[in-house]
Coordinates of C-alpha atoms in Angstrom, one line a residue:
X1 CA 4.5 9.2 28.4
X2 CA 7.8 10.2 26.8
X3 CA 6.4 11.5 23.6
X4 CA 3.0 12.9 22.4
X5 CA 1.0 10.8 19.9
X6 CA 0.8 12.5 16.5
X7 CA -2.8 13.2 15.5
X8 CA -4.2 12.5 12.1
X9 CA -4.6 16.2 11.5
X10 CA -1.0 16.9 12.4
X11 CA 0.1 14.1 10.1
X12 CA -1.8 15.6 7.2
X13 CA -0.4 19.1 8.0
X14 CA 3.1 17.8 7.6
X15 CA 2.3 16.9 4.0
X16 CA 0.4 20.1 3.3
X17 CA 3.1 22.4 4.7
X18 CA 5.9 20.8 2.6
X19 CA 7.5 22.8 -0.1
X20 CA 6.5 20.3 -2.7
X21 CA 3.6 17.9 -3.3
X22 CA 3.7 15.1 -0.8
X23 CA 1.1 12.3 -0.9
X24 CA -0.3 10.5 2.1
X25 CA -1.2 6.8 2.5
X26 CA -3.2 6.5 5.8
X27 CA -4.5 3.1 7.0
X28 CA -7.9 2.5 8.5
X29 CA -6.5 0.5 11.4
X30 CA -8.5 -2.2 13.2
X31 CA -11.9 -0.6 12.3
X32 CA -13.9 -3.5 13.8
X33 CA -12.2 -3.1 17.2
X34 CA -12.5 0.7 17.2
X35 CA -16.2 0.7 16.2
X36 CA -16.9 -1.8 19.0
X37 CA -15.3 0.4 21.7
X38 CA -15.7 4.0 20.5
X39 CA -19.0 5.6 19.8
X40 CA -19.5 8.8 18.0
X41 CA -22.6 11.1 17.9
X42 CA -25.2 10.6 15.2
X43 CA -24.3 6.9 14.8
X44 CA -21.2 7.7 12.9
X45 CA -18.4 5.1 12.5
X46 CA -14.7 5.3 12.6
X47 CA -14.7 5.3 8.8
X48 CA -17.0 8.3 8.7
X49 CA -14.7 10.3 10.9
X50 CA -11.7 9.2 8.9
X51 CA -13.2 10.4 5.6
X52 CA -14.5 13.6 7.2
X53 CA -10.9 14.5 8.2
X54 CA -9.6 13.9 4.7
X55 CA -12.4 16.0 3.2
X56 CA -11.7 18.8 5.6
X57 CA -8.3 19.2 4.2
X58 CA -9.4 18.9 0.6
X59 CA -8.4 15.3 -0.1
X60 CA -10.8 14.0 -2.8
X61 CA -10.9 12.8 -6.4
X62 CA -10.3 9.6 -8.3
X63 CA -6.8 8.3 -8.9
X64 CA -4.8 10.6 -11.3
X65 CA -7.6 13.2 -11.4
X66 CA -6.7 16.9 -11.2
X67 CA -7.8 17.0 -7.5
X68 CA -5.9 13.9 -6.7
X69 CA -2.7 15.1 -8.3
X70 CA -2.8 18.2 -6.1
X71 CA -3.2 16.2 -3.0
X72 CA -2.3 12.6 -3.6
X73 CA -3.9 10.0 -1.4
X74 CA -4.2 6.3 -1.1
X75 CA -6.4 4.7 1.6
X76 CA -5.3 1.3 2.9
X77 CA -7.0 -1.3 5.1
X78 CA -6.9 -5.0 6.0
X79 CA -10.7 -4.8 6.4
X80 CA -12.6 -5.2 3.0
X81 CA -15.9 -4.1 4.5
X82 CA -14.4 -0.8 5.6
X83 CA -13.1 -0.1 2.1
X84 CA -16.5 -1.0 0.6
X85 CA -18.2 1.2 3.2
X86 CA -16.1 4.3 2.5
X87 CA -16.4 3.8 -1.3
X88 CA -19.9 5.3 -0.8
X89 CA -18.5 8.5 0.7
X90 CA -15.2 9.1 -1.1
X91 CA -13.9 8.3 -4.6
X92 CA -10.3 8.5 -3.4
X93 CA -8.2 5.4 -4.4
X94 CA -8.3 2.5 -1.9
X95 CA -6.1 -0.5 -1.5
X96 CA -6.9 -3.8 0.2
X97 CA -4.0 -5.0 2.4
X98 CA -3.5 -8.7 2.5
X99 CA -1.9 -10.5 5.5
X100 CA 0.1 -13.7 5.5
X101 CA -1.4 -16.9 4.3
X102 CA -2.4 -18.1 7.8
X103 CA -4.3 -14.9 8.8
X104 CA -8.0 -14.4 7.9
X105 CA -9.5 -11.0 7.2
X106 CA -10.3 -9.3 10.5
X107 CA -13.9 -8.4 9.5
X108 CA -15.2 -11.1 7.1
X109 CA -13.0 -14.0 8.4
X110 CA -12.0 -15.0 4.8
X111 CA -8.8 -16.9 4.2
X112 CA -5.8 -15.6 2.3
X113 CA -6.7 -18.0 -0.5
X114 CA -10.3 -16.8 -0.7
X115 CA -9.4 -13.1 -1.0
X116 CA -6.6 -13.7 -3.5
X117 CA -8.8 -15.9 -5.8
X118 CA -9.7 -14.6 -9.2
X119 CA -13.3 -14.4 -8.3
X120 CA -12.7 -12.3 -5.2
X121 CA -10.2 -10.0 -6.9
X122 CA -12.8 -9.4 -9.7
X123 CA -15.3 -8.5 -7.0
X124 CA -13.1 -6.2 -4.8
X125 CA -11.8 -4.3 -7.8
X126 CA -15.1 -2.5 -7.9
X127 CA -14.1 -0.7 -4.7
X128 CA -10.3 -0.6 -4.8
X129 CA -7.5 0.2 -7.3
X130 CA -5.1 -2.4 -5.9
X131 CA -3.9 -4.9 -3.3
X132 CA -1.1 -4.7 -0.8
X133 CA 0.2 -8.2 0.0
X134 CA 3.0 -9.1 2.4
X135 CA 5.9 -9.5 0.0
X136 CA 6.8 -13.0 1.3
X137 CA 3.4 -14.3 0.1
X138 CA 4.2 -13.1 -3.5
X139 CA 7.5 -14.9 -3.4
X140 CA 7.6 -17.3 -0.5
X141 CA 11.2 -17.6 0.8
X142 CA 13.0 -20.9 1.4
X143 CA 15.8 -20.8 4.0
X144 CA 16.0 -17.1 3.5
X145 CA 16.4 -17.4 -0.3
X146 CA 13.7 -16.4 -2.7
X147 CA 11.5 -19.3 -3.8
X148 CA 9.5 -19.5 -7.0
X149 CA 7.2 -16.5 -7.5
X150 CA 3.4 -17.0 -7.3
X151 CA 1.2 -15.7 -10.1
X152 CA -0.6 -13.1 -7.8
X153 CA 1.0 -10.0 -9.4
X154 CA 0.1 -11.3 -12.9
X155 CA -3.5 -12.1 -11.9
X156 CA -4.0 -8.8 -10.2
X157 CA -2.6 -6.9 -13.2
X158 CA -4.9 -8.9 -15.5
X159 CA -7.8 -7.4 -13.6
X160 CA -6.2 -3.9 -13.8
X161 CA -5.4 -3.9 -10.1
X162 CA -2.2 -2.4 -8.8
X163 CA 0.1 -4.3 -6.5
X164 CA 1.8 -2.5 -3.5
X165 CA 3.7 -5.1 -1.4
X166 CA 5.0 -4.5 2.1
X167 CA 7.3 -4.0 4.0
X168 CA 10.8 -3.4 2.6
X169 CA 13.6 -2.8 5.1
X170 CA 17.3 -2.2 4.9
X171 CA 18.5 -4.3 7.8
X172 CA 20.3 -7.5 6.8
X173 CA 17.9 -9.6 8.9
X174 CA 15.1 -8.5 6.5
X175 CA 17.0 -9.0 3.3
X176 CA 16.9 -12.4 1.6
X177 CA 20.4 -13.8 0.8
X178 CA 19.8 -13.3 -2.9
X179 CA 20.3 -9.5 -2.5
X180 CA 23.7 -9.8 -0.7
X181 CA 22.8 -7.2 1.9
X182 CA 21.9 -4.6 -0.7
X183 CA 18.4 -3.0 -0.4
X184 CA 18.8 -1.4 -3.8
X185 CA 19.2 -4.8 -5.4
X186 CA 15.9 -5.7 -3.7
X187 CA 14.1 -2.6 -5.1
X188 CA 15.5 -3.4 -8.5
X189 CA 14.2 -6.9 -8.5
X190 CA 10.7 -6.1 -7.3
X191 CA 10.1 -3.1 -9.5
X192 CA 11.8 -4.3 -12.7
X193 CA 11.6 -8.1 -12.5
X194 CA 8.4 -8.8 -10.6
X195 CA 6.8 -5.6 -11.9
X196 CA 5.0 -4.3 -8.8
X197 CA 3.5 -0.8 -9.0
X198 CA 4.6 0.6 -5.7
X199 CA 6.3 -0.4 -2.4
X200 CA 5.8 0.1 1.3
X201 CA 9.2 0.8 2.9
X202 CA 10.4 1.8 6.3
X203 CA 13.4 3.4 4.6
X204 CA 12.0 6.0 2.2
X205 CA 15.3 7.7 1.8
X206 CA 16.8 4.6 0.3
X207 CA 13.9 4.1 -2.1
X208 CA 14.0 7.8 -3.1
X209 CA 17.8 7.4 -3.9
X210 CA 17.1 4.3 -6.0
X211 CA 14.4 6.1 -8.0
X212 CA 16.7 9.1 -8.6
X213 CA 19.6 6.9 -9.7
X214 CA 17.5 4.7 -12.0
X215 CA 15.0 7.2 -13.5
X216 CA 17.3 8.4 -16.4
X217 CA 18.1 4.8 -17.3
X218 CA 14.4 3.8 -17.1
X219 CA 13.4 6.8 -19.3
X220 CA 16.0 6.0 -21.9
X221 CA 15.0 2.3 -21.9
X222 CA 11.4 3.2 -22.4
X223 CA 12.3 5.4 -25.4
X224 CA 14.3 2.5 -26.9
X225 CA 11.4 0.1 -26.5
X226 CA 9.0 2.4 -28.4
X227 CA 5.4 3.0 -27.5
X228 CA 3.6 0.4 -25.4
X229 CA 1.3 -2.0 -27.2

């Protein structure tokens, strides 16, 4: 009872009242549980109410469309059936979150290996623009050192799926020894070496500083490389 809970509407208004364009990345959290215990009029589901709220504030449009660029939005969920369901009521970009290797999907009870197979990725890309794996499943650590990278990023990119791994944190206990207690080195490695498209971080200020510091260098490097093939 110490603090009030921020509502979804209030969360959205923080972004809309900013003095610049601020995107949002809400998660459809535990939809199976919520739909079992909360009933809305007209037979509506949690997902319906979620999308209704987004539409009320003008969030719509495909990724990189004019509407989307005015109010950037990604929708995330660990439940593939929820993402498939809302694809019928909004064309906003969606991303399938992927848990650790021992945790099945909360709605379809599929294993990590099933939902990261080429066949399933080819299926789910009809509904999402990308995947959001836990970063330690992309590069499994060994004794707090980075192990060999899997081919998940390459396979996702081959199917034109973005990869947004989670969760990056600054504390030493969350940084593998390879990065020498330097979160900026971790950002550099994942964005430039592994080639992920975006990151989930609990320290947005640090990532913002990294992007500011490296943007001129990246732009110069791209010019030197010439046009992409």
